[in-house]
Short mmCIF file of C-alpha atoms in Angstrom, two decimals:
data_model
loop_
_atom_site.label_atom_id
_atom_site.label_comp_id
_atom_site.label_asym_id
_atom_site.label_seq_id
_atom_site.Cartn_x
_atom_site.Cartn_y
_atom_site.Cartn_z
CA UNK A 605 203.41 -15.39 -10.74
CA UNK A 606 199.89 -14.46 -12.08
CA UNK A 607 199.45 -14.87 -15.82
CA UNK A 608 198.23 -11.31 -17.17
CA UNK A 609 195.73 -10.92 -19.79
CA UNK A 610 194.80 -8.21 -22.01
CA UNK A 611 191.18 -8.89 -23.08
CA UNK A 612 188.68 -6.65 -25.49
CA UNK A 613 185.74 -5.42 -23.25
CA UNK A 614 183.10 -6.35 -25.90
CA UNK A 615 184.49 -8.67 -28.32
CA UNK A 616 186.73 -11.24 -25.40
CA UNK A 617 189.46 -12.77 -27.90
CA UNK A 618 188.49 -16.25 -27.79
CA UNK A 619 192.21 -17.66 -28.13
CA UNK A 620 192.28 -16.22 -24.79
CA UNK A 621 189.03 -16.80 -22.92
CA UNK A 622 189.70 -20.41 -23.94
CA UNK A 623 193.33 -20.35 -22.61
CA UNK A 624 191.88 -19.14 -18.91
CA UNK A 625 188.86 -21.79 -19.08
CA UNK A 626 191.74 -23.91 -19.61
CA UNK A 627 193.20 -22.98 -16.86
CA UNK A 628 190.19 -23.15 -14.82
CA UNK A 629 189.67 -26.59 -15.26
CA UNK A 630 193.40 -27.46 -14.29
CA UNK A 631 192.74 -25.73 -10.72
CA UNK A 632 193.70 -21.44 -11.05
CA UNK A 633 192.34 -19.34 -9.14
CA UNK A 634 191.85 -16.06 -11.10
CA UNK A 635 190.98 -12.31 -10.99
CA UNK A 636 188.51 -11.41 -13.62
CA UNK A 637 186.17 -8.34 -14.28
CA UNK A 638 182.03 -8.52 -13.91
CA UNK A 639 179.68 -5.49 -14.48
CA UNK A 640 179.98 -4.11 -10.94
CA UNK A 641 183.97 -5.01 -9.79
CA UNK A 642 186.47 -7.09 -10.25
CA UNK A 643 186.19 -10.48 -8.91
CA UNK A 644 187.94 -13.74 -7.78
CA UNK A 645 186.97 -16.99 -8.82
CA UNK A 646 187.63 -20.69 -9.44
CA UNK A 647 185.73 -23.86 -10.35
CA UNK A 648 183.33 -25.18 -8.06
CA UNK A 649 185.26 -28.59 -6.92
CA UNK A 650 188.33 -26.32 -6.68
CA UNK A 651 188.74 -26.77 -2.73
CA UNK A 652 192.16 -25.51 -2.70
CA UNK A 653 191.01 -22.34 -4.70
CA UNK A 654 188.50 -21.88 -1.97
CA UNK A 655 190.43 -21.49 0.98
CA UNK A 656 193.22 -18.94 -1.34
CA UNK A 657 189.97 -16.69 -1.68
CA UNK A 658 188.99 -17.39 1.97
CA UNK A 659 192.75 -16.60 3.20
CA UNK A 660 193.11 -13.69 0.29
CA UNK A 661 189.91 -11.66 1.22
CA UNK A 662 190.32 -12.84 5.35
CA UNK A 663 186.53 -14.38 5.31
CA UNK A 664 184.75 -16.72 8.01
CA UNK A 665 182.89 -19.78 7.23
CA UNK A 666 179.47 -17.41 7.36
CA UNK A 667 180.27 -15.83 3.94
CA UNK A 668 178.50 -16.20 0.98
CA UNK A 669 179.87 -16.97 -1.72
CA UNK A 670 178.10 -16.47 -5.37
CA UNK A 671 177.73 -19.01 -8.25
CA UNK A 672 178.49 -16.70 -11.31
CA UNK A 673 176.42 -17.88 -13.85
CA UNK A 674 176.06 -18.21 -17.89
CA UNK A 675 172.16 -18.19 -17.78
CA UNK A 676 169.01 -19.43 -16.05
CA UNK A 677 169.47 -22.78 -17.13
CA UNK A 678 172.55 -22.83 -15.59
CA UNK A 679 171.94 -21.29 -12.20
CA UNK A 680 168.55 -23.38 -11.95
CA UNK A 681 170.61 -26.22 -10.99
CA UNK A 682 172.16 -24.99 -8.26
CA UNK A 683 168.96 -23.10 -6.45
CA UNK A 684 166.00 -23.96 -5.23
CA UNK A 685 163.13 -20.98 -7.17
CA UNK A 686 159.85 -21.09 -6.99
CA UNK A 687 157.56 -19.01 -9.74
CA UNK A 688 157.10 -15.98 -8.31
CA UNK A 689 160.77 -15.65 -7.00
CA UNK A 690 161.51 -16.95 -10.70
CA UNK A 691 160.02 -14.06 -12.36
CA UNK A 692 161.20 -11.65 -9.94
CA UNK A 693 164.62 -12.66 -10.50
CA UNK A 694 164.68 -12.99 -14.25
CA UNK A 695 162.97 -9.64 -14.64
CA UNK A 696 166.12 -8.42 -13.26
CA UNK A 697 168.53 -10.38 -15.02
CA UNK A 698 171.35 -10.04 -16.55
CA UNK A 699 172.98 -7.43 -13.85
CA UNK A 700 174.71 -6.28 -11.00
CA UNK A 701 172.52 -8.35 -8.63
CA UNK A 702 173.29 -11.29 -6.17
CA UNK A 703 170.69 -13.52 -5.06
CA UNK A 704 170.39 -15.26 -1.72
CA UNK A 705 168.46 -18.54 -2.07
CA UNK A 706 168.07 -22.21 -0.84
CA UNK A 707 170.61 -24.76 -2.31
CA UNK A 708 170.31 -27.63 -4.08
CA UNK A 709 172.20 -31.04 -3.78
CA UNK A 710 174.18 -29.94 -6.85
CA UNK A 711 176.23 -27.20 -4.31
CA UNK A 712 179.16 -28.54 -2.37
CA UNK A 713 178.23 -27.81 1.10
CA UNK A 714 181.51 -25.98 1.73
CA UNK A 715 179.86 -23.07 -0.45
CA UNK A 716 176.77 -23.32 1.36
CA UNK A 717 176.35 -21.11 4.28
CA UNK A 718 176.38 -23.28 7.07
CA UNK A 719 173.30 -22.81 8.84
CA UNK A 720 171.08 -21.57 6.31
CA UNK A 721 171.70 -23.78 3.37
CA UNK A 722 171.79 -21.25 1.23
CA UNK A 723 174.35 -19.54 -1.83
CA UNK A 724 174.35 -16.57 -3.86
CA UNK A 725 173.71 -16.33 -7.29
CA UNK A 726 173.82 -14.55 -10.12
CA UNK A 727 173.92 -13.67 -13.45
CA UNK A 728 176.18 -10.98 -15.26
CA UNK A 729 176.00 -8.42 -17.47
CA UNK A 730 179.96 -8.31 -18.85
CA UNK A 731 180.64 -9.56 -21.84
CA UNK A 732 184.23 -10.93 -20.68
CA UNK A 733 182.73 -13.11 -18.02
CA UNK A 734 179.65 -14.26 -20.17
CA UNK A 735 182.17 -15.37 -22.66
CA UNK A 736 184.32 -17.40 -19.55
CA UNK A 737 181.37 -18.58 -18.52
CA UNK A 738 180.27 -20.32 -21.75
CA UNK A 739 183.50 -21.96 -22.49
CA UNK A 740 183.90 -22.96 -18.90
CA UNK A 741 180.31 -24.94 -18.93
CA UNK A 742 179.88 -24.17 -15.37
CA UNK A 743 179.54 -21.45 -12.91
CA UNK A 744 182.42 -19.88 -10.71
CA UNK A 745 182.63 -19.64 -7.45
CA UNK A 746 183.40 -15.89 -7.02
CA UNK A 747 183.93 -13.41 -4.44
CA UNK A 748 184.40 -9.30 -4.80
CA UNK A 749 187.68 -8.28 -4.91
CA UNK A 750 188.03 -6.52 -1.97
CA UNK A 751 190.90 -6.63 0.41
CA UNK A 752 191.08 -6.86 3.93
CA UNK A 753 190.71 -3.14 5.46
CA UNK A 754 189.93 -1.29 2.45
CA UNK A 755 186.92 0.32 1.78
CA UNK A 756 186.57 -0.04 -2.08
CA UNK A 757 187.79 -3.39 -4.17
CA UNK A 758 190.66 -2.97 -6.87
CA UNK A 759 189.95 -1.68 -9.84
CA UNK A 760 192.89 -1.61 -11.95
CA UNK A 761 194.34 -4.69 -13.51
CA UNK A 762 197.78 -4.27 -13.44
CA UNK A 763 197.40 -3.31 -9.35
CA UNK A 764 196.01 -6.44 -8.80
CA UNK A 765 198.59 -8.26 -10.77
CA UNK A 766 201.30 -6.29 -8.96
CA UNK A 767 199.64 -6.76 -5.46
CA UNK A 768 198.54 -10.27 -5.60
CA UNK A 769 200.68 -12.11 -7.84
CA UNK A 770 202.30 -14.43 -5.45
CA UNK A 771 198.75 -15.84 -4.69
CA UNK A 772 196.88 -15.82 -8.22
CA UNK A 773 197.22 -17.81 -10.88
CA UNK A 774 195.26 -15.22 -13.33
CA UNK A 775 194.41 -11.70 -13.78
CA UNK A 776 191.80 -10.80 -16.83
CA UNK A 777 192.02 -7.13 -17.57
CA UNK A 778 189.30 -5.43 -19.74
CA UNK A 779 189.59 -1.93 -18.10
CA UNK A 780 187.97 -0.30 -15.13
CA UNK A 781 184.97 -2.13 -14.50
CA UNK A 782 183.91 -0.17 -10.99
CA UNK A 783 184.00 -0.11 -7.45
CA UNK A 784 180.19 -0.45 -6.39
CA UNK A 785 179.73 -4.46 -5.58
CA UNK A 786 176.05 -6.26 -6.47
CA UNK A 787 173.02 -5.45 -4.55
CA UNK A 788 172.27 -8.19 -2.56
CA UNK A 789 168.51 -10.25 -2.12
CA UNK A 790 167.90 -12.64 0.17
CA UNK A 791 165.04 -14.83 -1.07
CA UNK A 792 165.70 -17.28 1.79
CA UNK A 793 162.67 -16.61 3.62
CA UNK A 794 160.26 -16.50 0.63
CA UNK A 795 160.10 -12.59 0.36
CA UNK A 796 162.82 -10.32 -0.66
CA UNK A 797 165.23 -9.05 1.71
CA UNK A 798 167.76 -6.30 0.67
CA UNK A 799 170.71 -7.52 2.57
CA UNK A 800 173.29 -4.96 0.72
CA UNK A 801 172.66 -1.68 -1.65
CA UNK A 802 174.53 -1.66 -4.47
CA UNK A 803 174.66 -1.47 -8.39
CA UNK A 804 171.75 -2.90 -8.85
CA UNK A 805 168.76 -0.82 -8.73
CA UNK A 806 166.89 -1.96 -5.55
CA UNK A 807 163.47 -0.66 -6.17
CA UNK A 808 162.06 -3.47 -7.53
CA UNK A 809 163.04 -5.86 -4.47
CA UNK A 810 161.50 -2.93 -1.70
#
C-alpha cells in the first residue's frame, strides 16, 4: 500500500518532505505534484523503479524520460548546453517546460533514448517538488502521470492513491496541480524543436 501524504502547497512541511527523500533513497517509487501535473518518479540508479513506471504508464524503450531538477547547477551535469541553448533555456526557467538535449556520461544509459543519446530535462516551478528536490540532492527520474488510454493524467491525490496503490510506494498530495503536461523542446539538433504544446508558453522556442 502507498504511503499518503498531506503536504502544504507553499510552505512543504519539512518533517515530511524529509520522510519521502527518505524514502527515495531506500528505492520508492512515488507520485508527487509539479507545476503542470502530477508526476511519477524515483532516484536515478532506481532500476527497479524504472521498469514500475515503464509497466505503470505501458511505455517503449523510445520514451523520454525527464531529470526533474533543483537548479541549473544541478541539471548541468546531466546535459550537454552550449551558450546560446544555455540562455535560451534559463530565460525560461523555472516552469512547465521539458527540454530535449544530448546526455552526458553522468546519465545511466537506460534513461537515455536509445538512438539519440539524449534525456529530458527540466526545472520546476512547485514549491513541493523544489523542496524534494533539495533534500533529495539529486534529480528524479519522472514521468507524467498519465495512464494508459486516457486522455488527461490524474489529478486528484486520493484517486491516485486509490487507483494505484498496489504499485506505489508514495503519493504527495498538495491539491490539484493540473492536467496540461510540459511543453516539450528538442535542442538535439542545435535549434529548437517544439516536439509537444503544452503549459509552457511556446513562443519563445518558435
Amino acid at each position: 500500500m502507498a504511503k499518503y501524504f498531506d503536504v502544504h502547497p507553499q510552505t512543504p512541511q519539512a518533517r515530511t518532505i524529509s520522510t519521502v527523500a527518505d524514502s527515495l533513497r531506500s528505492g520508492a517509487l512515488i507520485a508527487y505534484p509539479t507545476d503542470s501535473c502530477f508526476a511519477l518518479g524515483c532516484r536515478m540508479g532506481n532500476q527497479e523503479g524504472l521498469e514500475r513506471i515503464r509497466s505503470i504508464r505501458k511505455l517503449d524503450d523510445r520514451h523520454h524520460f525527464t531529470l526533474m531538477c533543483e537548479n541549473f547547477a544541478q541539471l548541468g551535469q546531466f546535459v550537454q548546453i552550449d551558450n546560446a541553448v544555455f540562455r535560451a533555456v534559463k530565460a525560461a526557467t523555472p516552469g512547465s517546460y521539458t527540454f530535449i538535449l544530448p546526455a552526458t556520461k553522468e546519465v545511466p544509459r537506460r534513461l537515455m533514448h536509445p538512438k539519440k543519446k539524449t534525456v529530458g530535462v527540466r526545472i520546476p516551478d512547485h514549491a513541493v517538488t523544489r523542496a524534494l528536490l533539495a533534500e533529495l540532492g539529486e534529480p528524479l527520474v519522472s514521468s507524467t502521470l498519465l495512464l494508459p488510454g486516457e486522455e488527461e493524467p490524474l489529478t486528484q491525490g486520493w484517486e491516485i492513491k486509490e487507483r494505484l496503490d498496489h504499485v506505489l510506494d508514495a503519493v504527495m498530495d498538495s491539491g490539484d496541480c493540473g492536467t496540461v503536461p510540459t511543453t516539450v523542446v528538442d535542442f538535439s539538433g542545435g535549434a529548437p524543436e517544439i516536439v509537444r504544446y503544452g503549459a509552457g508558453d511556446p513562443t519563445p522556442f518558435e
